[in-house]
């Protein structure tokens, strides 16, 4: 029995399975103890398998469908599935709405023109997000970009303008947002051809405030942010070795040490610290279900700074005010645990009949795993997009542009 | 006789042909969420709808072709809302009766003119009343003009107001107050869509008019069908609860609730009557040019049909209901699939469009 984790591509469930089992080959126990361990490990292994099998046979329970808004095109779940932001088409442009589970309906909070650029970032595990917009400035003598940043509170369904500045086009302004994985906090870099300025979203006030300390730290050759075990940003003297890529997509988050794991990906742009790829042929690995939706998806890839060794001297950004202070690194952020048995939306063509008339449509079902004997739960008919929350406590979906959500139990 | 037979045969074959024509539905367009009911404009160009809101009830308006619906009036949960389309225009009058915290004058009546094209609502009337005055509002909308006669009854004499066909404002009509005091009855509606007051006497029979007449399908939430109420199904309706203001409601054996209004007697053509000027509510004597001719209904109406379905994926099943639209009752006539899990469907009076609700989200589709 070899329980050592084999390098290569694993589904999230497989990775978790191997992570839960100790590696017997590394133990220093006697042969007898080894035999005993093998037996225990075998039992544990079958126990885990049994739990998975049991989880697979449990039907997914869905709550009543709740409508949220109409003309919706895309959605971004809060990391714990407590809220989402969504984009909707409006008569004169794009609307960005927010909804926390349990709210009566969604609310469009920001209104952009068609073609305006924006990006949204959830701040840690809070129900607050940062939205950055880049629009053409209309009141400047030379062609310019207007950068605006809003903090959006999905609970209160409010958006507050927290940053607004105009940049001439020739400055080639760009923004980069590094979000704390835990706190209502982010490091924002506003870069032009001549300078790089840093701001933080204060974890206390939610305001976007300047951080001259981070400007100085970067000038002195420090790199960051890495994220500490407490969710604070850390700057340090890192080497390029061990750089990590993080991918961020429409509704999925991937991470790994290389981009090559994404099948069918074509690189669209490349830079030292970032790249964008378009996935043109994603398909769930289920040959028995060839009708699984396959659609283009844009992923943003970013190279993350290597994590410093534990106990090494680093500079920590105070999340409340952006001031940098020297500390010993307490360890890196470890990230959330992915569900062991992921729920997967399944698509099934249907033929409907009334008297002598027929019609075709598709039904969407949710089930755990890939076991054919496992029960599936009916979600709806004529669903164009399904968005499962990251921790699988809820599902949102679109029917003819109307957005609904349902709880998952 | 031969000519009549030929006409009859031609008419029958036209009906048979229209029944066999396939119905084409346009793309589904979402309108709003949390919608509970809907009221089509006479020609099917627009609709008003009622939606649940966190703190009460909203009234929204939508004209076909608009991007999405817009909630224009926000009322309390216990408020009573009545809505009336004004003639064949896309303007409606919405009457909201609410209860306020004012001890002396706890009943408030507000009237809004709602423009579905502009998606705007304008507060045109607001007045508070004592509890004992028991205020009631009766709205008689012109069948063709952006105009209505409003009768406000409370403890004192009834007061009359008109919606001006020019400005859309609600203005006092002292002439109508006087005409009623002098024993004239009305309004009847002339062939021009103007209101008529006259001394016409009843000939022994009482005319009633259906004031809510859109085909509606309600299905139960568990996916089963309660069966469609069709025009053919409603052969006889007993009106038992006639109110003092001449209105009545009757519920058929299905879920369709009908509202009726007892109409004042229509004067004979060419008799002297009083016509209300729709622009300002002033009355002038004229010879009656003839009554408004309410258009006949489409001979073969579209009817929403509900069909239970069983869906299957691998070894799992689920039940739901599918909704179809078809002309008439002929089994060989084709049906058009509208959707699954539709709880309510509302075919427009002009049968040019259908609105429907799925889990509280309102959609519409054109019918061709």
XYZ file of C-alpha atoms in Angstrom:
777
model
C 0.000 0.000 0.000
C 1.447 3.297 -1.007
C -0.404 6.253 0.330
C 2.172 8.779 -0.776
C 0.581 11.507 -2.787
C 1.549 10.981 -6.402
C 2.524 14.143 -8.223
C 0.269 15.040 -11.090
C -3.191 16.325 -11.747
C -5.875 15.336 -9.265
C -9.452 16.287 -8.887
C -10.074 18.192 -5.670
C -11.717 15.141 -4.093
C -8.695 12.940 -4.814
C -6.312 15.522 -3.426
C -8.283 15.715 -0.228
C -8.448 11.939 0.071
C -4.678 11.562 -0.075
C -4.086 14.565 2.170
C -6.191 12.967 4.900
C -4.139 9.748 4.999
C -0.670 9.648 6.683
C 2.223 8.509 4.532
C 3.161 5.058 5.834
C 6.459 4.855 3.939
C 7.825 7.809 5.924
C 7.165 6.247 9.350
C 10.028 5.054 11.546
C 7.969 2.394 13.331
C 9.016 -1.281 13.644
C 7.866 -3.857 11.139
C 5.143 -5.096 13.535
C 3.976 -1.604 14.166
C 4.100 -1.060 10.436
C 1.764 -4.011 9.868
C -0.596 -2.620 12.478
C -0.406 0.802 10.856
C -1.206 -0.693 7.451
C -4.295 -2.335 8.932
C -5.378 0.912 10.605
C -4.636 2.832 7.479
C -6.610 0.364 5.399
C -9.557 0.756 7.748
C -9.202 4.541 7.635
C -8.961 4.400 3.880
C -12.116 2.300 3.569
C -13.776 4.519 6.163
C -13.081 7.574 4.041
C -14.263 5.717 0.930
C -17.415 4.704 2.785
C -18.066 8.273 3.877
C -17.654 9.426 0.309
C -19.977 6.702 -0.959
C -22.520 7.711 1.683
C -22.175 11.376 0.716
C -22.689 10.396 -2.912
C -25.949 8.603 -2.162
C -27.377 11.485 -0.155
C -29.646 13.544 -2.373
C -28.951 17.252 -2.544
C -31.736 19.272 -0.916
C -32.582 22.550 -2.598
C -34.526 25.397 -0.998
C -37.252 27.332 -2.793
C -36.154 29.405 -5.759
C -35.836 33.109 -4.973
C -35.685 35.654 -7.778
C -32.965 38.313 -7.557
C -32.920 40.520 -10.638
C -33.360 40.511 -14.416
C -31.045 41.057 -17.434
C -28.198 39.455 -15.501
C -25.164 38.203 -17.423
C -22.551 37.177 -14.879
C -21.970 36.676 -11.185
C -19.183 36.525 -8.588
C -19.764 34.624 -5.353
C -18.361 35.825 -2.066
C -15.725 33.259 -0.957
C -18.007 31.718 1.678
C -21.129 31.805 -0.473
C -22.890 34.400 1.685
C -23.411 36.966 -1.045
C -22.702 37.695 -4.673
C -22.070 40.558 -7.011
C -23.631 40.436 -10.437
C -23.463 42.245 -13.734
C -26.636 43.161 -15.554
C -27.361 44.755 -18.881
C -29.061 48.105 -18.637
C -30.612 50.193 -21.357
C -27.628 52.525 -21.505
C -24.831 50.313 -20.251
C -23.926 47.924 -17.499
C -25.248 47.717 -13.973
C -23.400 46.107 -11.090
C -25.611 44.737 -8.364
C -25.110 43.191 -4.956
C -27.108 40.602 -3.086
C -26.567 38.931 0.285
C -28.420 35.643 0.799
C -31.667 36.325 2.612
C -32.140 39.791 1.114
C -35.460 40.429 -0.562
C -34.029 41.086 -4.014
C -30.893 42.324 -5.723
C -30.051 45.983 -6.133
C -28.129 47.568 -8.947
C -25.610 49.874 -7.271
C -23.259 51.068 -9.998
C -24.104 52.100 -13.547
C -21.387 52.023 -16.204
C -21.402 52.818 -19.883
C -21.093 50.067 -22.459
C -17.416 49.313 -22.999
C -16.320 50.605 -19.584
C -13.815 48.365 -17.859
C -14.310 47.141 -14.326
C -13.202 44.422 -11.949
C -14.596 43.228 -8.662
C -12.820 41.754 -5.648
C -14.347 40.355 -2.480
C -12.467 41.553 0.583
C -11.505 38.519 2.639
C -14.490 36.601 3.921
C -16.528 39.738 4.509
C -19.609 40.664 2.521
C -17.788 43.754 1.305
C -16.234 44.016 -2.128
C -14.014 46.478 -3.937
C -15.039 47.435 -7.457
C -12.543 49.257 -9.653
C -13.803 51.011 -12.783
C -11.804 52.552 -15.614
C -13.820 54.866 -17.834
C -13.064 57.555 -20.378
C -12.878 60.930 -18.657
C -15.195 63.481 -20.244
C -14.083 66.728 -18.626
C -10.354 66.788 -19.325
C -8.481 68.756 -22.037
C -6.415 65.726 -23.050
C -7.645 62.140 -23.499
C -7.688 60.622 -20.052
C -8.886 57.706 -17.990
C -11.014 58.105 -14.901
C -10.234 55.492 -12.257
C -12.866 55.045 -9.572
C -13.011 52.579 -6.715
C -16.113 51.723 -4.760
C -16.536 49.701 -1.600
C -19.740 47.701 -1.947
C -21.552 46.365 1.097
C -23.753 43.444 0.000
C -25.567 43.365 3.355
C -26.567 47.016 3.242
C -26.747 46.961 -0.578
C -24.797 50.196 -0.771
C -21.800 51.373 -2.812
C -19.477 54.105 -1.581
C -17.064 55.945 -3.841
C -13.705 55.554 -2.103
C -11.219 56.672 -4.778
C -11.473 58.886 -7.844
C -8.623 60.175 -9.962
C -8.041 61.114 -13.599
C -4.926 60.013 -15.481
C -3.830 61.103 -18.926
C -3.855 58.212 -21.379
C -0.121 58.587 -21.956
C 0.553 57.618 -18.335
C -0.731 54.125 -19.206
C -2.360 53.862 -15.827
C -3.139 50.407 -14.508
C -4.425 49.123 -11.228
C -3.728 45.973 -9.327
C -5.716 44.792 -6.344
C -4.329 42.238 -3.885
C -7.067 41.115 -1.561
C -6.597 39.720 1.921
C -7.899 36.151 1.978
C -9.434 36.754 5.399
C -9.845 40.425 6.322
C -11.901 43.251 4.848
C -8.648 44.613 3.539
C -6.723 44.943 0.280
C -3.522 46.440 -1.092
C -4.121 48.516 -4.220
C -1.323 49.460 -6.587
C -1.919 52.307 -9.017
C 0.899 52.262 -11.514
C 1.838 54.640 -14.309
C 4.908 54.841 -16.545
C 6.568 57.124 -14.010
C 5.482 55.895 -10.598
C 3.767 53.256 -8.547
C 1.517 54.323 -5.676
C -0.032 52.133 -3.042
C -3.288 52.336 -1.169
C -4.991 50.082 1.321
C -8.618 49.372 2.048
C -8.741 49.934 5.789
C -10.102 46.902 7.605
C -11.658 49.260 10.167
C -13.194 52.133 8.218
C -13.463 50.534 4.772
C -11.905 53.720 3.325
C -9.216 53.615 0.628
C -6.181 55.348 2.155
C -2.664 56.084 0.929
C 0.169 53.877 2.141
C 3.466 55.722 1.776
C 5.137 52.934 3.773
C 4.414 50.389 1.041
C 5.636 52.851 -1.628
C 8.890 53.090 0.345
C 9.146 49.338 0.944
C 8.867 48.613 -2.778
C 11.408 51.321 -3.599
C 13.783 49.602 -1.192
C 13.477 46.394 -3.179
C 10.959 44.512 -1.100
C 8.355 42.447 -2.795
C 4.844 41.650 -1.760
C 2.225 41.267 -0.727
C 2.291 37.717 0.555
C -0.525 36.877 2.934
C 0.194 35.798 6.466
C -1.676 33.220 8.495
C -3.651 36.134 10.014
C -4.646 37.517 6.643
C -2.282 40.489 6.850
C -0.069 41.592 3.959
C 3.638 40.958 4.241
C 6.553 42.505 2.302
C 10.029 40.998 2.307
C 13.220 40.470 0.333
C 12.071 37.564 -1.826
C 13.877 35.746 -4.592
C 12.075 34.823 -7.810
C 12.278 31.118 -6.978
C 9.018 29.542 -5.919
C 6.793 32.072 -7.629
C 3.245 30.904 -7.750
C 0.527 31.601 -10.238
C -3.013 32.344 -9.178
C -5.831 32.199 -11.666
C -9.054 34.082 -11.262
C -11.970 33.406 -13.563
C -15.628 34.135 -14.096
C -16.799 31.704 -11.517
C -13.850 29.542 -10.615
C -10.567 29.984 -8.836
C -7.603 27.850 -9.662
C -4.198 27.939 -8.181
C -1.036 26.041 -8.729
C 2.551 26.498 -9.631
C 2.002 26.659 -13.360
C -0.577 27.706 -15.911
C -0.195 24.547 -17.952
C -2.784 22.677 -15.951
C -5.634 24.415 -17.751
C -6.690 22.337 -20.720
C -7.396 23.987 -24.008
C -6.026 27.296 -22.870
C -4.529 29.779 -25.244
C -2.406 32.561 -23.897
C -3.729 35.946 -24.889
C -1.234 38.252 -23.247
C 1.900 37.861 -21.233
C 3.802 40.040 -18.830
C 6.301 39.616 -16.068
C 3.728 39.571 -13.322
C 0.480 38.776 -15.050
C -1.161 37.113 -18.012
C -4.640 36.576 -19.297
C -5.763 33.401 -20.980
C -8.979 32.392 -22.646
C -10.188 28.880 -21.987
C -12.110 27.821 -25.057
C -12.970 24.236 -24.390
C -13.496 23.487 -20.723
C -15.447 20.316 -20.223
C -16.258 18.324 -17.167
C -14.558 14.929 -17.296
C -17.657 12.804 -17.621
C -17.868 10.868 -20.854
C -21.337 9.627 -19.918
C -22.639 13.149 -19.960
C -21.415 14.800 -23.136
C -23.982 17.600 -22.909
C -22.227 19.341 -20.031
C -22.019 23.012 -20.891
C -18.807 23.926 -22.599
C -18.267 27.632 -22.956
C -15.472 30.175 -23.252
C -14.170 31.528 -19.996
C -11.630 34.259 -19.340
C -9.102 33.642 -16.614
C -6.675 36.195 -15.257
C -3.369 34.706 -14.194
C -1.045 36.507 -11.811
C 2.362 35.575 -10.487
C 2.337 35.680 -6.706
C 5.327 36.636 -4.625
C 7.152 33.671 -2.981
C 6.242 33.121 0.646
C 9.005 33.906 3.189
C 10.193 31.170 5.567
C 8.464 31.018 8.935
C 10.207 33.089 11.590
C 12.084 35.222 9.088
C 12.030 39.013 9.453
C 9.373 40.611 7.258
C 7.360 43.811 7.118
C 3.683 43.534 7.902
C 1.128 46.053 6.657
C -1.259 47.134 9.402
C -4.651 46.406 7.824
C -6.303 49.326 9.591
C -4.070 52.112 8.272
C -1.471 50.798 5.798
C 1.490 51.485 8.085
C 4.315 48.922 7.750
C 5.949 47.386 10.830
C 8.752 44.813 11.200
C 7.659 41.401 12.513
C 8.781 37.765 12.385
C 6.763 35.899 9.784
C 4.184 33.787 11.584
C 3.440 31.589 8.592
C 1.604 31.816 5.298
C -2.134 31.886 4.691
C -3.198 28.309 4.120
C -6.400 28.873 2.204
C -9.815 27.385 2.607
C -10.574 23.693 2.380
C -12.330 22.695 -0.791
C -15.412 20.441 -0.525
C -14.526 16.756 -0.585
C -17.350 15.750 -2.857
C -17.981 18.609 -5.240
C -21.455 19.209 -6.545
C -21.652 19.348 -10.285
C -24.478 20.764 -12.375
C -25.567 18.300 -15.062
C -27.393 19.140 -18.214
C -29.992 16.852 -19.792
C -31.877 17.466 -23.030
C -35.630 16.981 -22.731
C -38.495 16.625 -25.171
C -41.828 18.013 -24.030
C -45.170 17.085 -25.501
C -48.678 18.482 -25.429
C -51.316 16.749 -27.559
C -49.661 16.599 -30.990
C -47.052 19.294 -30.395
C -43.448 18.804 -29.298
C -40.775 21.098 -27.935
C -37.165 20.657 -26.898
C -35.403 22.204 -23.952
C -32.812 21.230 -21.367
C -33.046 20.419 -17.683
C -30.299 21.041 -15.153
C -29.636 18.733 -12.222
C -27.205 18.848 -9.322
C -25.486 15.795 -7.966
C -22.473 14.837 -5.910
C -19.635 13.109 -7.670
C -19.891 11.018 -10.779
C -21.441 7.778 -9.490
C -24.411 6.979 -11.718
C -26.310 5.466 -8.818
C -26.034 8.704 -6.822
C -29.270 10.682 -6.830
C -29.492 13.958 -8.704
C -31.705 16.878 -7.710
C -33.676 18.788 -10.317
C -32.741 22.462 -10.453
C -34.789 23.753 -13.370
C -35.484 23.884 -17.083
C -34.139 26.376 -19.615
C -31.234 27.399 -17.390
C -28.503 29.109 -19.373
C -25.894 29.457 -16.621
C -25.386 27.891 -13.205
C -23.128 29.353 -10.519
C -22.410 27.129 -7.523
C -21.154 28.992 -4.479
C -17.545 28.180 -3.519
C -18.538 26.249 -0.400
C -21.597 24.741 -2.091
C -24.184 26.164 0.284
C -26.163 27.790 -2.511
C -26.594 27.886 -6.238
C -27.490 30.810 -8.475
C -28.744 30.388 -12.018
C -30.118 32.280 -14.983
C -33.343 31.629 -16.894
C -33.822 33.973 -19.828
C -31.764 36.625 -18.052
C -33.611 36.366 -14.737
C -31.355 35.479 -11.821
C -32.539 33.094 -9.109
C -30.839 31.457 -6.157
C -31.569 28.414 -4.009
C -30.011 27.092 -0.835
C -28.261 23.718 -0.924
C -28.404 21.347 2.031
C -79.917 31.970 -48.795
C -77.146 30.549 -50.986
C -75.111 33.679 -50.316
C -75.580 33.274 -46.567
C -74.519 29.606 -46.677
C -71.394 30.510 -48.608
C -70.536 33.241 -46.095
C -71.074 30.817 -43.231
C -68.872 28.182 -44.857
C -66.177 30.754 -45.587
C -66.316 31.907 -41.961
C -66.055 28.355 -40.632
C -63.124 27.484 -42.897
C -61.355 30.696 -41.820
C -61.738 29.610 -38.190
C -60.501 26.097 -38.994
C -57.505 27.586 -40.820
C -56.642 29.925 -37.957
C -56.895 27.003 -35.503
C -54.435 24.965 -37.528
C -51.931 27.833 -37.835
C -48.864 27.347 -35.693
C -48.284 29.962 -33.014
C -44.882 31.581 -33.032
C -43.569 33.009 -29.791
C -40.821 35.625 -29.656
C -37.800 35.418 -27.375
C -38.541 35.568 -23.662
C -37.760 38.960 -22.162
C -37.429 39.365 -18.393
C -39.305 42.281 -16.823
C -39.024 42.226 -13.033
C -38.926 39.953 -9.986
C -41.243 39.283 -7.024
C -44.240 39.879 -9.268
C -47.614 38.606 -8.091
C -50.197 39.975 -10.553
C -50.510 41.800 -13.827
C -53.012 43.940 -15.744
C -52.742 44.274 -19.504
C -53.495 47.472 -21.352
C -56.546 47.038 -23.618
C -54.587 46.592 -26.840
C -51.792 44.592 -25.270
C -49.214 47.376 -25.709
C -48.286 47.604 -22.041
C -49.067 46.247 -18.617
C -49.076 47.255 -14.998
C -47.923 44.765 -12.440
C -47.893 44.351 -8.707
C -44.782 43.150 -6.949
C -43.931 42.259 -3.397
C -41.420 44.557 -1.767
C -39.590 44.190 1.508
C -41.830 46.729 3.223
C -44.986 46.550 1.145
C -46.284 46.381 -2.367
C -44.909 47.981 -5.511
C -46.762 48.881 -8.685
C -44.660 48.717 -11.829
C -45.270 49.649 -15.438
C -43.904 48.190 -18.633
C -44.589 48.999 -22.275
C -43.672 46.262 -24.746
C -40.220 46.967 -26.147
C -38.978 48.655 -22.980
C -35.780 47.288 -21.546
C -37.237 46.172 -18.223
C -40.037 46.999 -15.815
C -39.865 49.848 -13.338
C -41.539 50.089 -9.965
C -43.240 53.461 -9.797
C -45.497 53.381 -6.752
C -44.671 51.969 -3.339
C -47.645 51.135 -1.134
C -48.047 49.490 2.248
C -48.856 45.805 2.650
C -52.424 46.535 3.741
C -53.074 49.277 1.188
C -55.776 48.677 -1.407
C -54.676 49.260 -4.971
C -56.928 49.653 -8.012
C -55.670 50.274 -11.508
C -57.463 51.435 -14.649
C -56.108 51.852 -18.150
C -57.327 55.073 -19.730
C -58.867 54.248 -23.113
C -56.477 52.684 -25.578
C -53.545 54.778 -24.370
C -50.552 53.532 -22.416
C -51.587 55.726 -19.488
C -53.295 54.315 -16.416
C -54.882 55.676 -13.289
C -53.802 53.966 -10.076
C -55.837 54.541 -6.918
C -54.186 53.728 -3.592
C -56.239 53.689 -0.412
C -54.115 53.533 2.712
C -54.452 53.885 6.444
C -52.271 56.466 8.152
C -51.290 57.189 11.741
C -53.385 60.352 11.748
C -56.086 59.734 14.372
C -58.509 62.344 13.063
C -58.116 61.557 9.351
C -56.829 57.996 9.161
C -57.862 57.124 5.605
C -55.801 58.483 2.753
C -56.663 58.224 -0.916
C -53.988 58.910 -3.495
C -54.360 58.788 -7.261
C -51.487 58.546 -9.698
C -51.423 58.860 -13.459
C -48.942 56.283 -14.713
C -47.312 56.571 -18.134
C -46.072 53.116 -19.156
C -44.088 54.506 -22.109
C -42.141 56.980 -20.000
C -42.285 54.681 -16.966
C -43.300 57.564 -14.740
C -46.019 58.058 -12.123
C -47.403 61.445 -11.155
C -49.331 61.978 -7.952
C -52.461 63.799 -9.125
C -54.750 63.564 -6.111
C -54.177 63.142 -2.387
C -56.739 63.601 0.366
C -57.301 62.303 3.891
C -60.685 61.384 5.297
C -62.304 60.658 8.617
C -63.006 57.037 9.430
C -66.766 57.589 9.632
C -66.921 59.187 6.184
C -66.220 55.786 4.574
C -64.730 57.206 1.376
C -65.128 55.191 -1.829
C -63.707 55.849 -5.258
C -65.391 54.801 -8.463
C -63.484 55.177 -11.699
C -65.187 55.125 -15.098
C -62.498 55.054 -17.750
C -63.194 56.122 -21.309
C -62.969 53.153 -23.682
C -60.838 55.101 -26.160
C -59.509 58.385 -24.709
C -56.943 59.174 -22.039
C -59.830 60.268 -19.881
C -61.897 59.067 -16.923
C -64.702 60.213 -14.668
C -63.874 59.717 -10.998
C -66.639 59.705 -8.414
C -65.589 60.239 -4.836
C -68.290 59.233 -2.361
C -67.993 59.920 1.336
C -70.208 61.314 4.059
C -71.182 64.402 2.081
C -72.436 64.732 -1.467
C -70.548 62.759 -4.106
C -67.787 64.732 -5.807
C -66.704 64.262 -9.367
C -63.293 64.625 -10.905
C -62.056 64.008 -14.418
C -58.705 62.948 -15.821
C -58.101 65.586 -18.475
C -57.436 64.036 -21.872
C -55.070 66.920 -22.639
C -53.001 67.474 -19.512
C -53.521 64.133 -17.769
C -54.227 66.095 -14.578
C -57.111 65.262 -12.256
C -59.458 68.238 -12.142
C -62.761 68.987 -10.397
C -65.925 68.585 -12.461
C -68.587 70.720 -10.747
C -70.813 70.341 -13.819
C -71.061 66.593 -13.250
C -71.843 67.161 -9.544
C -74.715 69.426 -10.651
C -75.921 67.012 -13.357
C -76.204 64.151 -10.874
C -78.039 66.378 -8.398
C -80.529 67.146 -11.134
C -81.192 63.453 -11.607
C -79.122 62.736 -14.701
C -77.425 59.351 -14.834
C -74.099 58.447 -16.330
C -71.560 58.068 -17.551
C -72.442 56.182 -20.700
C -69.766 56.266 -23.355
C -70.397 57.747 -26.757
C -68.977 56.359 -29.972
C -66.289 59.057 -29.680
C -65.265 57.840 -26.248
C -66.747 60.854 -24.435
C -68.854 60.542 -21.259
C -72.574 61.139 -21.542
C -75.084 62.016 -18.812
C -78.766 61.699 -19.675
C -82.294 61.100 -18.446
C -82.347 57.671 -20.071
C -84.533 55.139 -18.264
C -83.880 51.452 -17.891
C -85.868 49.315 -20.313
C -86.206 46.580 -17.705
C -82.937 44.790 -18.320
C -79.667 45.760 -16.677
C -76.467 45.817 -18.697
C -73.306 44.631 -17.011
C -69.817 44.872 -18.271
C -66.848 42.741 -17.481
C -64.158 45.070 -16.218
C -61.377 42.494 -15.821
C -61.139 40.299 -18.830
C -57.718 38.850 -19.448
C -57.158 35.150 -19.881
C -55.259 33.953 -16.859
C -53.881 30.619 -15.926
C -52.991 29.820 -12.367
C -51.235 26.626 -11.485
C -50.663 25.308 -8.035
C -47.209 25.499 -6.542
C -46.733 21.756 -6.383
C -46.591 21.554 -10.124
C -50.063 20.115 -10.663
C -52.565 21.839 -12.825
C -55.864 23.236 -11.695
C -57.047 23.291 -15.275
C -57.425 26.291 -17.498
C -60.486 28.482 -17.381
C -61.403 28.987 -20.942
C -63.947 31.181 -22.600
C -65.915 28.073 -23.417
C -65.858 26.888 -19.836
C -67.587 29.981 -18.507
C -71.136 29.442 -19.633
C -72.919 30.872 -16.657
C -71.835 33.158 -13.868
C -74.058 34.051 -10.953
C -73.534 37.531 -9.631
C -74.721 37.589 -6.066
C -72.723 40.260 -4.339
C -73.672 43.553 -5.973
C -72.343 46.574 -4.105
C -74.075 49.933 -3.742
C -71.816 51.493 -6.360
C -72.980 49.001 -8.962
C -69.917 46.769 -8.978
C -69.873 43.046 -8.419
C -67.432 40.178 -8.530
C -67.965 36.524 -9.306
C -65.526 33.645 -9.217
C -65.842 30.843 -11.696
C -65.354 27.191 -10.830
C -61.656 27.654 -11.616
C -59.403 30.411 -10.385
C -60.661 33.194 -12.605
C -62.205 36.097 -10.742
C -64.398 38.349 -12.823
C -65.296 41.924 -11.951
C -68.522 43.387 -13.247
C -69.955 46.853 -13.410
C -73.657 47.659 -13.816
C -73.839 50.205 -16.608
C -76.229 53.148 -16.640
C -78.894 52.906 -19.345
C -77.743 54.037 -22.781
C -79.845 56.861 -24.260
C -81.429 56.391 -27.699
C -79.436 57.808 -30.596
C -80.138 61.462 -31.419
C -81.814 62.229 -28.085
C -80.655 65.308 -26.157
C -77.892 64.415 -23.678
C -75.040 66.116 -21.833
C -71.519 65.391 -22.947
C -68.521 65.831 -20.659
C -65.692 67.649 -22.405
C -62.775 65.249 -21.856
C -60.250 68.069 -21.684
C -61.765 69.966 -18.747
C -64.862 68.195 -17.361
C -67.279 70.909 -18.495
C -70.686 69.644 -19.631
C -72.366 70.729 -22.855
C -75.761 69.758 -24.330
C -75.622 67.752 -27.561
C -77.632 65.166 -29.492
C -76.420 61.652 -28.703
C -74.392 60.353 -31.653
C -74.540 56.731 -30.550
C -72.997 54.448 -27.950
C -69.421 53.169 -27.827
C -69.248 49.911 -29.667
C -67.141 47.554 -27.571
C -65.079 45.448 -29.991
C -65.942 41.788 -30.297
C -63.393 39.354 -28.895
C -61.123 37.336 -31.132
C -63.127 34.355 -32.308
C -60.441 31.783 -31.631
C -58.700 32.886 -28.464
C -55.281 31.746 -27.353
C -55.602 29.697 -24.234
C -52.762 28.709 -21.907
C -52.770 24.948 -21.259
C -50.975 23.186 -18.468
C -49.419 19.737 -18.807
C -47.759 17.786 -16.027
C -44.331 16.449 -16.930
C -41.900 13.965 -15.437
C -38.233 14.795 -15.899
C -35.481 12.250 -15.600
C -31.728 12.258 -15.149
C -29.963 8.926 -14.733
C -31.961 7.294 -11.899
C -33.556 10.457 -10.540
C -36.998 11.849 -11.342
C -38.720 15.164 -10.838
C -42.180 16.473 -11.565
C -43.134 19.873 -12.908
C -45.631 21.397 -15.297
C -45.236 22.745 -18.802
C -47.393 25.520 -20.218
C -48.506 25.649 -23.826
C -50.471 28.154 -25.863
C -52.952 27.078 -28.475
C -55.869 28.458 -30.395
C -59.272 27.022 -29.567
C -59.966 23.548 -28.306
C -59.292 21.426 -31.392
C -56.908 18.630 -30.356
C -55.232 18.576 -33.760
C -54.424 22.295 -33.582
C -50.738 22.937 -32.869
C -49.594 24.309 -29.516
C -46.607 26.486 -28.763
C -44.437 25.667 -25.757
C -44.231 28.614 -23.371
C -42.192 27.284 -20.486
C -41.793 24.978 -17.514
C -42.628 25.876 -13.920
C -44.845 28.769 -15.023
C -47.146 29.664 -12.126
C -49.257 32.253 -13.934
C -49.719 33.183 -17.585
C -51.489 36.303 -18.824
C -52.448 36.489 -22.497
C -52.915 40.106 -23.616
C -56.426 41.151 -24.684
C -55.103 41.820 -28.191
C -53.472 38.363 -28.121
C -50.267 39.894 -29.416
C -48.235 38.933 -26.355
C -48.171 36.758 -23.285
C -46.709 37.549 -19.883
C -45.897 34.823 -17.383
C -44.327 34.263 -13.995
C -41.684 31.690 -13.059
C -40.747 31.651 -9.374
C -41.767 35.295 -9.070
C -39.827 36.484 -12.120
C -41.992 38.074 -14.795
C -41.279 37.512 -18.483
C -43.088 38.387 -21.682
C -43.043 37.022 -25.218
C -44.628 38.298 -28.401
C -47.202 36.074 -30.132
C -47.356 35.846 -33.908
